[in-house]
Amino acid sequence: MRKGILRALYQAKGYISGELISKRLGISRVAVWKHIQTLKREGYIIDASPKGYKLISSPDLLLPDEFIGLRQKVYYLKEVSSTMDVAKKLAKRGEEAIVIAETQTSGRGRLGRRWHSQKGGIYFTIILRPRIGPAHAQIINLMAAVSVARAIRSLFNLEAKLKWPNDVLIRGKKVCGILAEMEAEMDVIKFVNLGIGINANNPISLYEEGATSIKEELGRDISRKELLMCVLNEIEKRKSLLGEEIISEWKALSSTINKKVRIIMQDEVVEGEAIDIDTDGALILRTDKGIRRIIAGDCIHLK
Ligand code: BTN
């Protein structure tokens, strides 16, 4: 119901009478008033006058009511261990949802690292059920990275680029990290939980060397809900694209290809020139000992 009230306030672009809202939503004017009070308590500034209600400003919280028109259910948490934990339970129950948190106490990064998740950043996990085999799952990571880079470019005109496999960089510094957790059977994926962390307005801690935020790049706060909505739309657009379309978009945004790189794998470190990625998103390296195909690892750009 609050979603309906917010929608009416947004659409009105001025005053809208309590009576009109109550008619539209089929609730009493007292009920409208009560919902308006709740919105005010959440940080919405709403003017009430004899002409009705007018939305003056809304808080930059990623509240589910703000995300109008999404197919999936949105779960919103002020604080959580990790959105990945919640999404896993939901995915196992068969839900297709988006889990958003304002902060995480145990944010997880790739390769067992920690993901600092202070207020001001964007932290969410989206549950996907792609119809591809687990061997091609890397495409999902690449698709997410392309979506985030495209959203940042279109909203802020910043030159967001990609580092293999799925980091989004601005001026060579990391602005977004992506973590995919998958449950699969032999040849079918049950779900992929795509966890995305974007440094939006959050301060970058001393521990995060080589990181930046959109705020730092622009010198001003940004609207996190606008960015998140844009990222979700970009993901929705690409969800059912073919692997080759994602790969070619990824290559166009890549800052890894043609660079000298060091790849740190579990039991090996390889250096060489990144010359391509293949149809499954594996990195193709030219090394002293010949061509190598790397499926997973930590990639460091060398000068
Ligand atoms: C990386 O190491 O680059 C991946 C970072 C992924 C962070 C996001 S924030 C939302 C989701 N919840 C987590 O605990 N991790 C991912």
Coordinates of N, CA and C in Angstrom, one line a residue, residues 120-208:
G120 N 26.4 3.8 2.9 CA 26.7 4.7 1.7 C 27.0 3.9 0.5
G121 N 27.4 2.6 0.7 CA 27.6 1.8 -0.5 C 26.3 1.1 -1.0
I122 N 26.4 0.3 -2.0 CA 25.3 -0.5 -2.5 C 25.7 -1.9 -2.4
Y123 N 24.9 -2.7 -1.6 CA 25.2 -4.1 -1.4 C 23.9 -4.9 -1.7
F124 N 24.0 -5.8 -2.7 CA 22.8 -6.6 -3.0 C 23.1 -7.9 -3.7
T125 N 22.2 -8.8 -3.6 CA 22.3 -10.1 -4.2 C 21.1 -10.4 -5.0
I126 N 21.3 -10.7 -6.3 CA 20.1 -11.1 -7.1 C 20.1 -12.5 -7.4
I127 N 19.0 -13.2 -7.3 CA 18.9 -14.6 -7.5 C 18.5 -14.8 -9.0
L128 N 19.4 -15.5 -9.7 CA 19.1 -15.8 -11.2 C 19.0 -17.3 -11.4
R129 N 18.2 -17.6 -12.4 CA 18.1 -19.1 -12.7 C 18.3 -19.2 -14.2
P130 N 19.6 -19.0 -14.6 CA 19.9 -19.1 -16.1 C 19.8 -20.5 -16.6
R131 N 19.3 -20.6 -17.9 CA 19.2 -21.9 -18.5 C 20.5 -22.2 -19.3
I132 N 21.6 -22.3 -18.5 CA 22.8 -22.7 -19.2 C 23.5 -23.8 -18.2
G133 N 24.4 -24.5 -18.8 CA 25.1 -25.5 -18.0 C 26.1 -24.8 -17.1
P134 N 26.5 -25.5 -16.0 CA 27.4 -24.9 -15.0 C 28.8 -24.5 -15.6
A135 N 29.2 -25.2 -16.7 CA 30.5 -24.9 -17.3 C 30.5 -23.5 -17.9
H136 N 29.3 -23.0 -18.2 CA 29.3 -21.7 -18.8 C 28.9 -20.6 -17.8
A137 N 29.0 -20.9 -16.5 CA 28.5 -19.9 -15.5 C 29.3 -18.6 -15.5
Q138 N 30.5 -18.7 -15.9 CA 31.4 -17.4 -15.9 C 30.7 -16.3 -16.7
I139 N 29.9 -16.6 -17.7 CA 29.2 -15.6 -18.5 C 28.3 -14.7 -17.6
I140 N 27.8 -15.3 -16.5 CA 26.9 -14.6 -15.6 C 27.7 -13.4 -14.9
N141 N 28.9 -13.8 -14.5 CA 29.8 -12.8 -13.9 C 30.1 -11.7 -14.9
L142 N 30.4 -12.1 -16.1 CA 30.8 -11.0 -17.1 C 29.6 -10.2 -17.4
M143 N 28.4 -10.8 -17.5 CA 27.2 -10.1 -17.8 C 26.9 -9.0 -16.7
A144 N 27.2 -9.4 -15.4 CA 26.9 -8.5 -14.3 C 27.9 -7.3 -14.4
A145 N 29.2 -7.6 -14.7 CA 30.2 -6.6 -14.8 C 29.9 -5.6 -15.9
V146 N 29.5 -6.1 -17.0 CA 29.1 -5.2 -18.2 C 27.9 -4.3 -17.7
S147 N 26.9 -4.9 -17.0 CA 25.7 -4.2 -16.6 C 26.1 -3.0 -15.7
V148 N 26.9 -3.3 -14.7 CA 27.3 -2.2 -13.8 C 28.1 -1.1 -14.5
A149 N 29.0 -1.5 -15.4 CA 29.8 -0.5 -16.1 C 29.0 0.3 -17.0
R150 N 28.0 -0.3 -17.6 CA 27.1 0.5 -18.5 C 26.3 1.4 -17.7
A151 N 25.8 1.0 -16.5 CA 25.0 1.9 -15.7 C 25.8 3.1 -15.2
I152 N 27.0 2.8 -14.8 CA 27.9 3.9 -14.3 C 28.2 4.9 -15.5
R153 N 28.4 4.3 -16.6 CA 28.7 5.2 -17.8 C 27.5 6.1 -18.1
S154 N 26.3 5.4 -18.2 CA 25.2 6.2 -18.7 C 24.7 7.2 -17.7
L155 N 24.8 6.9 -16.4 CA 24.3 7.9 -15.4 C 25.3 9.0 -15.1
F156 N 26.6 8.6 -15.1 CA 27.6 9.6 -14.6 C 28.7 10.0 -15.6
N157 N 28.6 9.4 -16.8 CA 29.6 9.7 -17.8 C 31.0 9.5 -17.3
L158 N 31.2 8.5 -16.5 CA 32.5 8.1 -16.0 C 33.0 6.9 -16.9
E159 N 34.3 6.9 -17.1 CA 34.8 5.8 -18.0 C 35.0 4.5 -17.3
A160 N 33.9 3.8 -16.9 CA 34.0 2.6 -16.2 C 34.6 1.5 -17.1
K161 N 35.6 0.7 -16.7 CA 36.1 -0.3 -17.5 C 36.1 -1.6 -16.7
L162 N 36.5 -2.7 -17.3 CA 36.4 -4.0 -16.7 C 37.8 -4.7 -16.6
K163 N 38.0 -5.2 -15.4 CA 39.2 -6.1 -15.2 C 38.8 -7.5 -15.1
W164 N 39.4 -8.4 -15.8 CA 39.0 -9.8 -15.8 C 39.1 -10.4 -14.4
P165 N 38.2 -11.2 -13.9 CA 37.0 -11.5 -14.7 C 35.8 -10.5 -14.5
N166 N 35.7 -9.9 -13.3 CA 34.5 -9.2 -13.1 C 34.6 -8.0 -12.2
D167 N 35.8 -7.3 -12.2 CA 35.9 -6.1 -11.4 C 35.5 -4.9 -12.3
V168 N 34.9 -3.9 -11.7 CA 34.6 -2.7 -12.5 C 35.6 -1.6 -12.0
L169 N 36.3 -1.0 -12.8 CA 37.3 0.0 -12.5 C 37.0 1.4 -13.0
I170 N 37.4 2.4 -12.3 CA 37.4 3.8 -12.8 C 38.8 4.3 -12.6
R171 N 39.4 4.8 -13.6 CA 40.8 5.3 -13.6 C 41.7 4.2 -13.0
G172 N 41.4 2.9 -13.3 CA 42.3 1.8 -12.8 C 42.0 1.4 -11.4
K173 N 41.0 2.1 -10.7 CA 40.7 1.7 -9.3 C 39.4 1.0 -9.3
K174 N 39.3 0.1 -8.3 CA 38.1 -0.7 -8.3 C 36.9 0.0 -7.6
V175 N 35.8 0.0 -8.3 CA 34.6 0.7 -7.8 C 33.5 -0.3 -7.5
C176 N 33.6 -1.5 -8.1 CA 32.6 -2.5 -7.9 C 33.2 -3.9 -7.9
G177 N 32.7 -4.8 -7.0 CA 33.1 -6.2 -7.0 C 31.9 -7.1 -7.1
I178 N 32.1 -8.2 -7.7 CA 31.0 -9.2 -8.0 C 31.4 -10.6 -7.5
L179 N 30.5 -11.2 -6.8 CA 30.7 -12.5 -6.3 C 29.5 -13.4 -6.7
A180 N 29.8 -14.5 -7.4 CA 28.7 -15.4 -7.8 C 28.8 -16.7 -7.0
E181 N 27.7 -17.1 -6.4 CA 27.6 -18.4 -5.7 C 26.5 -19.2 -6.5
M182 N 26.9 -20.4 -6.8 CA 26.0 -21.2 -7.6 C 25.7 -22.6 -7.0
E183 N 24.4 -23.0 -7.3 CA 24.1 -24.4 -6.9 C 23.7 -25.1 -8.2
A184 N 24.3 -26.2 -8.5 CA 24.1 -26.8 -9.8 C 24.0 -28.3 -9.7
E185 N 23.4 -29.0 -10.6 CA 23.5 -30.4 -10.8 C 24.4 -30.7 -12.0
M186 N 24.7 -31.9 -12.3 CA 25.6 -32.2 -13.4 C 25.6 -31.2 -14.5
D187 N 24.5 -31.1 -15.2 CA 24.5 -30.2 -16.4 C 23.5 -29.1 -16.3
V188 N 22.9 -28.9 -15.2 CA 22.0 -27.7 -15.1 C 22.2 -26.9 -13.8
I189 N 22.1 -25.6 -14.0 CA 22.3 -24.6 -12.9 C 20.9 -24.5 -12.2
K190 N 20.9 -24.7 -10.9 CA 19.7 -24.5 -10.1 C 19.5 -23.0 -9.9
F191 N 20.5 -22.4 -9.4 CA 20.5 -20.9 -9.2 C 21.9 -20.4 -9.2
V192 N 22.0 -19.1 -9.6 CA 23.3 -18.4 -9.4 C 22.9 -17.1 -8.6
N193 N 23.5 -17.0 -7.4 CA 23.3 -15.8 -6.6 C 24.4 -14.8 -6.9
L194 N 24.0 -13.7 -7.5 CA 25.0 -12.7 -8.0 C 25.0 -11.6 -6.9
G195 N 26.2 -11.5 -6.2 CA 26.3 -10.5 -5.2 C 27.1 -9.3 -5.8
I196 N 26.6 -8.2 -5.6 CA 27.3 -7.0 -6.2 C 27.5 -5.9 -5.1
G197 N 28.7 -5.5 -5.0 CA 29.0 -4.4 -4.1 C 29.5 -3.2 -4.9
I198 N 28.9 -2.1 -4.7 CA 29.3 -0.9 -5.5 C 29.7 0.2 -4.5
N199 N 30.9 0.7 -4.6 CA 31.4 1.9 -3.8 C 30.7 3.1 -4.4
A200 N 29.6 3.5 -3.7 CA 28.8 4.7 -4.2 C 29.2 5.9 -3.4
N201 N 28.6 6.1 -2.2 CA 28.9 7.2 -1.4 C 29.7 6.8 -0.2
N202 N 30.1 5.6 0.0 CA 30.8 5.1 1.2 C 32.2 5.5 1.2
P203 N 32.8 5.8 2.4 CA 34.2 6.1 2.5 C 35.0 4.9 2.1
I204 N 36.1 5.1 1.5 CA 37.0 4.0 1.1 C 38.0 3.9 2.3
S205 N 38.1 2.7 2.9 CA 39.0 2.5 4.0 C 40.4 2.3 3.6
L206 N 41.3 2.5 4.5 CA 42.7 2.4 4.3 C 43.1 1.0 3.8
Y207 N 42.2 0.0 4.2 CA 42.5 -1.4 3.8 C 42.2 -1.7 2.4
E208 N 41.5 -0.8 1.8 CA 41.1 -1.0 0.4 C 42.0 -0.3 -0.6

